[in-house]
Amino acid sequence: MIDGPYLEFEKPIMELQKKISDMKEFSRVEDIELDSEIKSMEGKLKKMQDSIFAKLTRWQRVQLARHPKRPYTLDYIDLITTDFVELHGDRCFADDNAMVGGFAKLDGRPVLILGQQKGRNTKSKLYRNFGMANPEGYRKALRLMQMASKFNRPIIILIDTPGAFPGIGAEERGQAESIARNLREMTNLEVPIIITIIGEGASGGALGIGLGDRVFMLENSWYSVISPEGCAAILWRDAAKAPDAAEALKLTAPDVDKLDLIDGIIPEPECGAHMDPSLAAEKLKKQILIALDELDPMTPEELILHRIEKYRKMGVYTT
Amino acid sequence: MDWFRKSKDGLVSQQKKEIPDGLWTKCKGCGEVIYSKILEEQLWVCPNCNYHFRINATKIISLLLDDGQLETYDDNLSSLDPLSFRDSKKYTDRIKASQQKTGMKDGLISGLGTIDGLPVSFAVMDFAFMGGSMGSVVGEKIARTIERAIEREIPLVIVSCSGGARMQEGILSLMQMAKTSALLAVLAKKKMPYISILTNPTTAGVMASYASLGDIIIAEPKALLGFAGPRVIQQTIGQDLPEGFQSSEFFMEHGFLDVISERKDLRRNLSLCLQYTYDKPVNG
């Protein structure tokens, strides 16, 4: 993955990778033995990667979560399931292209899988509304989840959104109501719900499909009550202070894990999921299958009871 | 406008010595200057333009509950600072300042009371405490208020007034939305009524959780209601917002409110809604 856009702090890694690949190409074309040189440069690369990624700032993690090459929901669906049949529409107003979902087979087993979808180029970004769902997206998600509950299929959710869409139509059609309803109704679903934040987990837009039995975060994802930009605009009165807000919000996977609000962190390939999407998907799938195994023996009543208890405990205060 | 205010102050300075502060109040709706005593008699609604002034949690309790009485619970629940959050000020300092200003530990009063003899588990938010924002304490107190309704099998009434989830507690604040909504699912299974009352403003994380989940939702006139703040929407879409956008009337028009009630009718409307949805046990 040495082509295409990269982040500022990835630049030295990209340059060195390019050099190594050039040297390999040179060695092959000219048939000159350069193995020791290549090996030494690869050692240097590893060291460089380790030193950059060992001390990532929270803001750099946010940037990784938004990396233009990062795998999105449909990429993971393609990589971890087979026979995906996408299902559309909320049976009420519209089909929201920022929210995708449908039935698929996970290791041959039927599941419902859904999540927000971002676009990769200008056209698809607009088509997917930058991964910002409208009320019809949350209502489509709920319709599909209730169908999965009806037919006893576990629900796999992948979250990746910069927020629920803040627009006139969204307010007219009840953005707040659609998210609130999902939170209440997801509590009552009678099948396992396994959630992973794969990129951005921004606020109510993320939580609107985010209540379940297991919640994981990919190593370089973020999850918080507001985006760093939004927080900076309000508390610092300057959106450019987003890096400071990211630090203050403690929004990385290790931060959220430390607060005991998630069930685990799914490691990403070295230097981020975009460097090796297949490996990232493999790790994601492995964790989902472990969670499914744990939840399978539970009755619907047990699932619901544990789910309520899980959220009931969340909060830090003194009496 | 400083020069203008100064000269006005100068003119009334002699009177000011004799009369208590706040004798006159300027209406934010029409600009009319109103005698505060009259305003109080009118339940803090402008007699000229019907603008509903924001009132604090204590006044809401006097307005809605029998004898203005609420047996309060969980008064000592207080915020910690789990993120060690700091922007221009420390979160702990903001909390202290709000506690001093309001005399409350956090932005919500909750407990048990009656409305025309019907028992209710009741909670009311107070905007004066960090914009009524919901952190762990507000979320926990709402959760306990719902649980008291579940355990005692009595109706739930929540009066909301909030800008949304409290940023200073990060994702913990977000999770209060899930916590409160999950418990409302339990209350709904018990078939106990929940009346949600929305006052100015009720937005974002509070609107996107318990405030929107009432069996019956009542709002005061012209309250600001919505998911996203108007400024954010304006910046996103890059055009002016229509007149009356995100008001109670707008929400009613689009089907998300049952009743818009003027403050003078609020108690009666609430009481009737409780009577229509709840039968007091004969021995209760």
Coordinates of C-alpha atoms in Angstrom, one line a residue:
Chain A
M1 CA 0.0 0.0 0.0
I2 CA 2.7 2.5 -0.9
D3 CA 0.6 4.4 -3.5
G4 CA -2.0 7.0 -3.0
P5 CA -2.6 9.6 -0.3
Y6 CA -0.8 9.4 3.0
L7 CA -0.8 11.4 6.2
E8 CA 1.9 13.8 7.1
F9 CA 3.4 11.6 9.8
E10 CA 3.4 8.6 7.4
K11 CA 5.6 10.5 4.9
P12 CA 9.0 9.2 6.1
I13 CA 7.7 5.7 6.2
M14 CA 6.2 6.0 2.7
E15 CA 9.5 7.4 1.3
L16 CA 11.5 4.6 2.8
Q17 CA 9.1 2.0 1.6
K18 CA 9.3 3.5 -1.9
K19 CA 13.1 3.3 -1.7
I20 CA 13.1 -0.3 -0.7
S21 CA 10.6 -1.2 -3.4
D22 CA 12.7 0.7 -6.0
M23 CA 15.8 -1.1 -4.8
K24 CA 14.1 -4.5 -5.1
E25 CA 12.9 -3.6 -8.6
F26 CA 16.5 -2.4 -9.6
S27 CA 17.9 -5.6 -8.2
R28 CA 15.5 -7.7 -10.1
V29 CA 15.8 -5.9 -13.5
E30 CA 19.6 -5.5 -13.3
D31 CA 20.0 -8.9 -11.7
I32 CA 22.3 -7.5 -9.0
E33 CA 22.4 -9.0 -5.6
L34 CA 21.3 -6.4 -3.0
D35 CA 19.8 -8.6 -0.3
S36 CA 21.9 -7.3 2.6
E37 CA 21.3 -3.7 1.6
I38 CA 17.6 -4.3 1.3
K39 CA 17.6 -6.2 4.6
S40 CA 19.3 -3.4 6.4
M41 CA 16.9 -0.8 5.0
E42 CA 13.9 -3.0 6.0
G43 CA 15.4 -3.1 9.5
K44 CA 15.6 0.7 9.4
L45 CA 12.0 0.9 8.2
K46 CA 10.8 -1.4 11.0
K47 CA 12.5 0.8 13.6
M48 CA 11.1 4.0 12.1
Q49 CA 7.6 2.5 12.0
D50 CA 7.9 1.4 15.6
S51 CA 9.1 4.7 16.8
I52 CA 6.4 6.7 15.0
F53 CA 3.6 4.3 16.0
A54 CA 4.7 3.8 19.6
K55 CA 4.0 7.4 20.4
L56 CA 1.0 8.3 18.3
T57 CA -0.8 11.3 19.6
R58 CA -4.6 11.1 20.0
W59 CA -5.0 13.5 17.1
Q60 CA -2.8 11.2 14.9
R61 CA -5.1 8.3 15.8
V62 CA -8.1 10.4 14.7
Q63 CA -6.3 11.0 11.4
L64 CA -5.6 7.3 11.0
A65 CA -9.3 6.6 11.7
R66 CA -10.1 8.9 8.8
H67 CA -7.4 7.7 6.5
P68 CA -8.5 8.0 2.9
K69 CA -7.3 4.4 2.3
R70 CA -8.8 2.9 5.4
P71 CA -11.2 0.0 4.8
Y72 CA -14.9 0.9 5.1
T73 CA -17.9 -1.1 6.1
L74 CA -18.6 -2.6 2.6
D75 CA -14.8 -3.5 2.3
Y76 CA -15.0 -5.5 5.6
I77 CA -18.4 -7.1 4.6
D78 CA -16.7 -8.2 1.4
L79 CA -13.6 -9.5 3.2
I80 CA -15.3 -11.3 6.1
T81 CA -18.5 -12.6 4.7
T82 CA -19.9 -14.4 1.6
D83 CA -23.2 -14.2 -0.3
F84 CA -24.1 -10.7 1.0
V85 CA -27.6 -9.6 0.0
E86 CA -28.0 -5.9 0.6
L87 CA -31.4 -4.9 1.8
H88 CA -32.7 -1.3 1.3
G89 CA -35.0 1.2 2.6
D90 CA -36.8 2.2 5.8
R91 CA -40.3 1.3 4.5
C92 CA -41.3 4.8 5.4
F93 CA -39.4 7.6 3.6
A94 CA -36.3 6.6 1.6
D95 CA -33.2 4.4 1.3
D96 CA -30.3 6.0 3.0
N97 CA -27.0 5.3 1.2
A98 CA -25.0 6.3 4.2
M99 CA -26.3 3.2 6.0
V100 CA -25.8 -0.2 4.5
G101 CA -27.0 -3.6 5.7
G102 CA -28.2 -7.0 4.7
F103 CA -27.9 -10.7 5.3
A104 CA -24.6 -12.5 4.7
K105 CA -22.8 -15.7 5.7
L106 CA -20.0 -15.5 8.3
D107 CA -18.1 -18.8 8.1
G108 CA -21.2 -20.2 6.5
R109 CA -23.5 -19.0 9.2
P110 CA -26.3 -16.5 8.4
V111 CA -26.0 -13.1 10.1
L112 CA -27.3 -9.6 9.6
I113 CA -24.4 -7.2 9.1
L114 CA -24.8 -3.4 8.8
G115 CA -23.1 -0.1 9.3
Q116 CA -22.4 3.4 8.1
Q117 CA -20.7 3.6 4.7
K118 CA -18.3 6.3 3.6
G119 CA -17.3 7.1 0.0
R120 CA -13.8 7.1 -1.4
N121 CA -13.9 9.7 -4.2
T122 CA -15.9 12.9 -4.6
K123 CA -18.8 11.2 -6.4
S124 CA -19.1 8.3 -3.9
K125 CA -18.5 10.5 -0.9
L126 CA -21.6 12.6 -2.0
Y127 CA -23.6 9.4 -2.7
R128 CA -22.8 8.1 0.8
N129 CA -23.3 11.6 2.3
F130 CA -19.8 11.2 3.9
G131 CA -21.1 8.4 6.1
M132 CA -23.6 10.7 7.8
A133 CA -26.9 9.0 8.0
N134 CA -30.3 10.7 8.1
P135 CA -33.2 9.4 10.2
E136 CA -34.2 7.0 7.4
G137 CA -30.8 5.4 7.8
Y138 CA -31.4 4.7 11.5
R139 CA -34.9 3.5 10.7
K140 CA -33.6 1.2 8.0
A141 CA -31.1 -0.2 10.5
L142 CA -33.8 -0.8 13.1
R143 CA -36.1 -2.4 10.5
L144 CA -33.3 -4.8 9.5
M145 CA -32.3 -5.5 13.1
Q146 CA -35.8 -6.3 14.2
M147 CA -36.1 -8.6 11.2
A148 CA -32.9 -10.4 12.3
S149 CA -34.3 -10.7 15.8
K150 CA -37.5 -12.2 14.3
F151 CA -35.6 -14.8 12.3
N152 CA -33.0 -15.5 15.0
R153 CA -30.0 -14.2 13.2
P154 CA -27.1 -12.5 15.1
I155 CA -26.4 -8.9 14.3
I156 CA -23.0 -7.7 13.4
I157 CA -22.6 -3.9 13.4
L158 CA -19.7 -1.9 12.0
I159 CA -19.6 1.8 13.0
D160 CA -17.8 4.4 11.0
T161 CA -19.3 7.9 11.0
P162 CA -18.3 11.5 11.5
G163 CA -21.8 12.0 13.0
A164 CA -25.5 11.8 12.2
F165 CA -26.3 14.3 9.4
P166 CA -27.0 17.8 10.7
G167 CA -29.5 19.0 8.0
I168 CA -32.9 20.6 7.6
G169 CA -34.5 17.4 6.3
A170 CA -32.9 15.4 9.1
E171 CA -34.5 17.6 11.7
E172 CA -37.9 17.6 9.9
R173 CA -37.9 13.8 9.9
G174 CA -36.8 13.5 13.5
Q175 CA -33.1 12.7 13.7
A176 CA -33.2 12.8 17.5
E177 CA -36.3 10.5 17.6
S178 CA -34.8 8.0 15.3
I179 CA -31.6 7.6 17.4
A180 CA -33.5 7.6 20.7
R181 CA -35.9 4.9 19.4
N182 CA -33.0 2.7 18.2
L183 CA -31.5 2.9 21.7
R184 CA -34.7 1.7 23.3
E185 CA -35.6 -0.9 20.7
M186 CA -32.1 -2.4 20.4
T187 CA -32.3 -3.1 24.1
N188 CA -35.2 -5.5 23.3
L189 CA -33.6 -7.4 20.4
E190 CA -33.6 -11.2 21.1
V191 CA -30.3 -12.1 19.3
P192 CA -26.6 -11.4 20.0
I193 CA -25.5 -7.9 18.9
I194 CA -21.8 -7.5 18.3
I195 CA -20.5 -4.0 17.5
T196 CA -17.1 -2.8 16.3
I197 CA -16.0 0.8 15.8
I198 CA -13.9 0.4 12.7
G199 CA -13.1 4.1 12.1
E200 CA -14.9 7.1 13.5
G201 CA -17.4 6.8 16.3
A202 CA -18.9 10.2 16.5
S203 CA -21.5 10.9 19.1
G204 CA -25.2 10.0 18.7
G205 CA -24.7 9.2 15.1
A206 CA -22.5 6.3 16.1
L207 CA -24.4 5.3 19.2
G208 CA -27.6 5.2 17.2
I209 CA -26.6 1.7 16.0
G210 CA -24.2 1.1 18.9
L211 CA -26.1 -0.5 21.7
G212 CA -25.4 -4.2 22.1
D213 CA -23.8 -7.2 23.9
R214 CA -20.2 -6.8 22.9
V215 CA -18.5 -3.5 21.8
F216 CA -15.0 -3.6 20.3
M217 CA -12.8 -0.9 18.9
L218 CA -10.2 -1.3 16.2
E219 CA -6.9 -0.1 17.5
N220 CA -6.9 3.1 15.5
S221 CA -10.5 4.0 15.7
W222 CA -12.0 6.8 17.9
Y223 CA -15.3 7.0 19.9
S224 CA -16.6 10.0 21.7
V225 CA -19.5 12.3 22.6
I226 CA -18.5 14.8 19.9
S227 CA -15.9 15.2 17.2
P228 CA -12.6 16.9 18.1
E229 CA -13.6 19.7 15.7
G230 CA -17.0 20.2 17.2
C231 CA -15.6 20.2 20.7
A232 CA -12.9 22.7 19.8
A233 CA -15.4 25.0 18.1
I234 CA -17.5 25.1 21.3
L235 CA -15.0 25.0 24.2
W236 CA -12.0 26.6 22.5
R237 CA -14.1 28.7 20.1
D238 CA -11.7 27.6 17.4
A239 CA -12.1 24.4 15.3
A240 CA -8.4 24.6 14.6
K241 CA -7.8 23.5 18.2
A242 CA -9.1 20.0 17.3
P243 CA -5.8 18.3 18.3
D244 CA -6.1 19.8 21.8
A245 CA -9.8 18.7 22.0
A246 CA -8.8 15.2 20.8
E247 CA -6.3 15.0 23.7
A248 CA -8.9 16.3 26.2
L249 CA -11.7 14.0 25.0
K250 CA -9.7 10.8 25.6
L251 CA -11.3 9.2 22.5
T252 CA -8.8 6.5 21.4
A253 CA -9.4 2.8 21.8
P254 CA -7.0 2.5 24.8
D255 CA -8.6 5.5 26.4
V256 CA -12.1 4.1 26.1
D257 CA -10.9 0.6 27.2
K258 CA -9.4 2.1 30.3
L259 CA -12.8 3.6 31.2
D260 CA -14.1 0.1 30.9
L261 CA -16.7 1.0 28.3
I262 CA -15.7 -1.5 25.7
D263 CA -15.1 -5.2 25.7
G264 CA -11.7 -5.1 23.9
I265 CA -9.4 -3.6 21.3
I266 CA -8.9 -5.4 18.0
P267 CA -5.3 -5.0 16.9
E268 CA -4.6 -3.6 13.5
P269 CA -1.8 -4.6 11.1
E270 CA 1.4 -2.6 11.5
C271 CA 0.9 1.1 10.7
G272 CA -2.9 0.8 10.4
A273 CA -5.7 -1.2 8.8
H274 CA -5.1 0.5 5.5
M275 CA -1.6 -1.1 5.2
D276 CA -3.2 -4.6 5.0
P277 CA -7.0 -4.6 4.8
S278 CA -7.1 -8.4 4.5
L279 CA -5.2 -8.9 7.7
A280 CA -7.3 -6.3 9.4
A281 CA -10.4 -8.1 8.3
E282 CA -9.1 -11.4 9.5
K283 CA -8.5 -10.0 13.0
L284 CA -11.9 -8.4 13.1
K285 CA -13.6 -11.7 12.0
K286 CA -11.7 -13.7 14.6
Q287 CA -12.9 -11.4 17.4
I288 CA -16.5 -11.5 16.1
L289 CA -16.5 -15.3 16.0
I290 CA -15.1 -15.5 19.6
A291 CA -17.9 -13.1 20.7
L292 CA -20.5 -15.1 18.9
D293 CA -19.3 -18.3 20.6
E294 CA -19.6 -16.7 24.0
L295 CA -23.1 -15.3 23.3
D296 CA -24.6 -18.3 21.5
P297 CA -25.6 -20.3 24.6
M298 CA -27.5 -17.4 26.1
T299 CA -31.3 -17.2 25.9
P300 CA -33.0 -14.1 24.6
E301 CA -34.0 -13.2 28.2
E302 CA -30.4 -13.6 29.4
L303 CA -29.1 -11.5 26.5
I304 CA -31.5 -8.7 27.2
L305 CA -30.9 -8.7 31.0
H306 CA -27.1 -8.7 30.6
R307 CA -27.4 -6.0 27.9
I308 CA -29.3 -3.7 30.3
E309 CA -26.9 -4.4 33.2
K310 CA -23.9 -3.7 30.9
Y311 CA -25.2 -0.1 30.2
R312 CA -26.7 0.4 33.7
K313 CA -23.2 0.3 35.1
M314 CA -21.7 3.1 32.9
G315 CA -20.9 6.3 34.6
V316 CA -18.4 7.8 37.1
Y317 CA -19.7 9.8 40.1
T318 CA -19.5 10.0 43.8
T319 CA -22.4 9.6 46.2
Chain B
M1 CA -24.2 49.6 23.7
D2 CA -22.1 50.3 26.8
W3 CA -22.5 54.1 26.6
F4 CA -26.2 53.7 26.4
R5 CA -26.5 51.4 29.5
K6 CA -24.3 53.7 31.5
S7 CA -26.4 56.7 30.9
K8 CA -29.5 54.8 31.8
D9 CA -28.0 53.5 35.0
G10 CA -27.1 57.0 35.8
L11 CA -30.7 58.2 35.4
V12 CA -32.2 55.5 37.8
S13 CA -29.3 55.5 40.3
Q14 CA -31.3 57.2 43.0
Q15 CA -34.2 54.8 42.8
K16 CA -31.8 51.9 42.6
K17 CA -30.7 52.4 46.2
E18 CA -34.2 51.9 47.5
I19 CA -35.5 49.1 45.4
P20 CA -34.2 45.5 45.2
D21 CA -32.4 44.3 42.2
G22 CA -34.5 42.7 39.4
L23 CA -37.6 44.7 40.0
W24 CA -38.0 45.1 36.3
T25 CA -37.3 42.4 33.7
K26 CA -36.8 42.9 30.0
C27 CA -38.6 40.4 27.8
K28 CA -36.3 38.5 25.5
G29 CA -39.2 38.0 23.2
C30 CA -40.5 41.5 22.6
G31 CA -38.1 43.7 24.5
E32 CA -40.9 45.1 26.7
V33 CA -39.8 46.0 30.2
I34 CA -42.1 44.2 32.7
Y35 CA -42.7 44.6 36.4
S36 CA -41.1 41.5 37.9
K37 CA -44.0 40.9 40.3
I38 CA -46.4 40.7 37.4
L39 CA -44.1 38.4 35.5
E40 CA -44.0 36.1 38.5
E41 CA -47.8 36.1 38.8
Q42 CA -47.9 35.2 35.1
L43 CA -45.5 32.2 35.8
W44 CA -42.7 34.0 34.1
V45 CA -44.5 34.3 30.8
C46 CA -44.5 37.7 29.1
P47 CA -48.0 39.2 29.3
N48 CA -47.3 41.2 26.2
C49 CA -45.9 38.5 23.7
N50 CA -46.3 35.2 25.6
Y51 CA -42.6 34.6 25.6
H52 CA -41.8 31.8 28.1
F53 CA -38.9 32.8 30.3
R54 CA -36.6 29.9 31.2
I55 CA -37.3 29.0 34.9
N56 CA -35.2 27.0 37.3
A57 CA -35.9 23.4 38.4
T58 CA -37.3 24.5 41.8
K59 CA -39.9 26.8 40.1
I60 CA -40.9 23.8 37.8
I61 CA -41.4 21.7 40.9
S62 CA -43.7 24.4 42.5
L63 CA -45.6 24.7 39.3
L64 CA -46.3 21.0 38.7
L65 CA -46.4 19.0 41.9
D66 CA -49.0 18.9 44.6
D67 CA -48.2 21.6 47.2
G68 CA -45.0 22.3 45.2
Q69 CA -43.5 19.3 47.1
L70 CA -41.0 16.8 45.9
E71 CA -39.3 14.2 48.2
T72 CA -35.9 14.5 46.6
Y73 CA -33.5 11.6 46.2
D74 CA -29.8 11.3 45.3
D75 CA -29.1 14.9 46.1
N76 CA -25.5 14.2 46.9
L77 CA -24.5 12.5 43.6
S78 CA -21.6 14.6 42.3
S79 CA -19.4 14.6 39.3
L80 CA -15.9 13.3 39.4
D81 CA -13.5 14.2 36.6
P82 CA -12.8 10.9 35.0
L83 CA -11.0 12.4 32.0
S84 CA -9.1 15.1 33.9
F85 CA -10.6 17.4 31.4
R86 CA -9.3 20.8 30.7
D87 CA -10.1 23.4 28.1
S88 CA -9.7 27.1 28.9
K89 CA -10.8 26.1 32.4
K90 CA -10.6 22.9 34.4
Y91 CA -13.7 20.8 34.4
T92 CA -13.5 20.6 38.2
D93 CA -13.5 24.4 38.4
R94 CA -16.5 24.6 36.1
I95 CA -18.4 22.2 38.4
K96 CA -17.5 24.1 41.5
A97 CA -18.6 27.4 39.9
S98 CA -21.9 25.9 38.9
Q99 CA -22.4 24.4 42.3
Q100 CA -21.9 27.7 43.9
K101 CA -24.1 29.5 41.4
T102 CA -27.1 27.1 41.7
G103 CA -26.7 25.5 45.2
M104 CA -27.0 22.1 43.4
K105 CA -24.5 19.3 43.1
D106 CA -25.4 18.8 39.4
G107 CA -28.0 20.0 36.9
L108 CA -31.0 17.8 37.9
I109 CA -33.5 17.4 40.8
S110 CA -35.3 14.1 41.1
G111 CA -37.6 12.3 43.5
L112 CA -41.1 11.3 44.3
G113 CA -44.2 13.4 44.5
T114 CA -47.9 13.5 43.5
I115 CA -49.8 15.4 40.8
D116 CA -53.5 15.8 41.7
G117 CA -53.0 12.8 44.0
L118 CA -51.4 10.6 41.5
P119 CA -47.9 9.3 42.5
V120 CA -45.1 10.1 40.1
S121 CA -41.4 9.5 39.9
F122 CA -40.2 12.9 38.8
A123 CA -37.0 14.6 37.5
V124 CA -36.4 18.1 36.2
M125 CA -33.2 19.5 34.6
D126 CA -31.8 22.9 35.4
F127 CA -30.2 24.8 32.5
A128 CA -28.2 27.1 34.9
F129 CA -25.9 24.2 35.8
M130 CA -23.5 24.0 32.8
G131 CA -26.3 24.4 30.3
G132 CA -28.3 21.5 31.7
S133 CA -25.7 19.2 30.2
M134 CA -25.9 15.5 30.8
G135 CA -22.9 13.8 32.3
S136 CA -22.6 10.7 34.6
V137 CA -24.5 12.4 37.4
V138 CA -27.5 13.5 35.4
G139 CA -27.6 10.2 33.6
E140 CA -27.4 8.2 36.8
K141 CA -30.1 10.3 38.5
I142 CA -32.4 9.9 35.4
A143 CA -31.7 6.1 35.5
R144 CA -32.6 5.9 39.2
T145 CA -35.7 8.0 38.6
I146 CA -36.8 5.5 35.9
E147 CA -36.0 2.6 38.3
R148 CA -38.2 4.2 41.0
A149 CA -41.0 4.3 38.5
I150 CA -40.4 0.6 37.6
E151 CA -40.1 -0.6 41.2
R152 CA -43.1 1.2 42.5
E153 CA -45.1 0.8 39.3
I154 CA -45.9 4.5 39.1
P155 CA -45.7 6.9 36.2
L156 CA -42.6 8.7 35.2
V157 CA -42.4 12.4 34.4
I158 CA -39.2 14.1 33.2
V159 CA -38.9 17.8 32.4
S160 CA -36.0 18.4 30.1
C161 CA -33.9 21.5 29.6
S162 CA -30.5 20.8 28.2
G163 CA -28.0 21.6 25.4
G164 CA -27.1 17.9 25.3
A165 CA -24.5 15.5 26.6
R166 CA -21.7 17.1 28.7
M167 CA -18.5 17.2 26.6
Q168 CA -16.2 17.3 29.6
E169 CA -17.0 13.7 30.4
G170 CA -16.5 12.5 26.9
I171 CA -17.8 9.1 26.0
L172 CA -19.1 8.6 29.5
S173 CA -21.7 11.2 28.8
L174 CA -22.6 9.5 25.5
M175 CA -23.2 6.3 27.3
Q176 CA -25.8 8.0 29.5
M177 CA -28.0 8.1 26.5
A178 CA -27.8 4.3 26.1
K179 CA -28.2 3.7 29.9
T180 CA -31.3 5.8 30.2
S181 CA -32.9 4.5 27.0
A182 CA -32.3 0.9 27.9
L183 CA -34.1 1.4 31.2
L184 CA -37.0 3.1 29.4
A185 CA -37.4 -0.2 27.5
V186 CA -37.9 -1.9 30.9
L187 CA -40.4 0.7 32.0
A188 CA -42.3 0.3 28.7
K189 CA -42.6 -3.5 29.3
K190 CA -44.1 -2.7 32.7
K191 CA -46.7 -0.6 30.9
M192 CA -46.1 2.4 33.1
P193 CA -46.6 5.7 31.4
Y194 CA -43.8 8.1 30.8
I195 CA -44.7 11.8 30.1
S196 CA -41.8 13.8 28.7
I197 CA -42.0 17.6 29.0
L198 CA -39.6 19.6 26.8
T199 CA -38.7 23.2 27.7
N200 CA -36.4 25.7 26.1
P201 CA -33.9 24.3 24.9
T202 CA -33.9 20.5 24.6
T203 CA -31.4 19.4 22.1
A204 CA -28.7 16.9 21.1
G205 CA -27.9 14.0 23.4
V206 CA -30.9 14.5 25.7
M207 CA -33.3 15.0 22.8
A208 CA -31.7 11.9 21.1
S209 CA -32.4 9.7 24.2
Y210 CA -35.0 9.9 27.0
A211 CA -36.6 13.3 26.0
S212 CA -37.8 11.8 22.7
L213 CA -39.1 8.6 24.3
G214 CA -42.2 9.7 26.2
D215 CA -45.5 7.9 25.6
I216 CA -46.8 11.4 25.5
I217 CA -44.5 14.4 24.7
I218 CA -45.5 17.9 25.8
A219 CA -43.5 21.0 25.0
E220 CA -43.7 24.6 26.0
P221 CA -44.4 27.1 23.1
K222 CA -41.5 28.2 21.0
A223 CA -38.9 26.1 22.8
L224 CA -35.7 25.3 20.7
L225 CA -35.8 21.5 20.1
G226 CA -33.7 19.4 17.9
F227 CA -30.8 17.1 17.3
A228 CA -28.1 19.4 15.9
G229 CA -27.6 23.0 16.9
P230 CA -28.9 25.6 14.4
R231 CA -25.4 27.0 13.9
V232 CA -24.0 23.6 13.0
I233 CA -26.7 23.0 10.5
Q234 CA -26.3 26.4 9.0
Q235 CA -22.5 25.8 8.6
T236 CA -23.1 22.3 7.1
I237 CA -25.6 23.3 4.5
G238 CA -24.3 26.8 3.9
Q239 CA -27.7 28.5 3.8
D240 CA -30.0 30.4 6.1
L241 CA -32.4 28.4 8.1
P242 CA -36.2 28.8 7.6
E243 CA -38.2 31.0 10.1
G244 CA -39.3 29.0 13.1
F245 CA -37.0 26.1 12.3
Q246 CA -36.5 23.7 15.3
S247 CA -39.2 25.3 17.4
S248 CA -41.8 23.4 19.3
E249 CA -44.3 24.4 16.6
F250 CA -41.9 23.0 13.9
F251 CA -41.7 19.7 15.8
M252 CA -45.4 19.6 16.2
E253 CA -45.9 20.2 12.5
H254 CA -43.6 17.3 11.6
G255 CA -45.3 14.9 14.0
F256 CA -42.8 14.7 16.9
L257 CA -44.9 16.3 19.6
D258 CA -48.3 15.4 21.2
V259 CA -49.1 18.7 22.9
I260 CA -47.8 22.3 23.0
S261 CA -48.8 23.7 26.3
E262 CA -48.6 27.2 27.6
R263 CA -47.1 27.2 31.1
K264 CA -50.4 28.2 32.8
D265 CA -52.0 25.0 31.4
L266 CA -49.0 22.7 31.8
R267 CA -50.0 21.3 35.2
R268 CA -53.6 20.5 34.0
N269 CA -52.4 18.9 30.8
L270 CA -49.9 16.8 32.6
S271 CA -52.5 15.8 35.2
L272 CA -55.0 14.8 32.5
C273 CA -52.3 12.8 30.6
L274 CA -51.5 10.9 33.8
Q275 CA -55.2 10.2 34.5
Y276 CA -55.6 8.9 30.9
T277 CA -52.7 6.5 31.1
Y278 CA -52.5 5.4 34.7
D279 CA -55.0 3.8 37.2
K280 CA -53.9 4.3 40.8
P281 CA -54.1 0.9 42.7
V282 CA -57.2 0.8 44.9
N283 CA -55.1 0.1 48.0
G284 CA -52.3 2.5 46.9

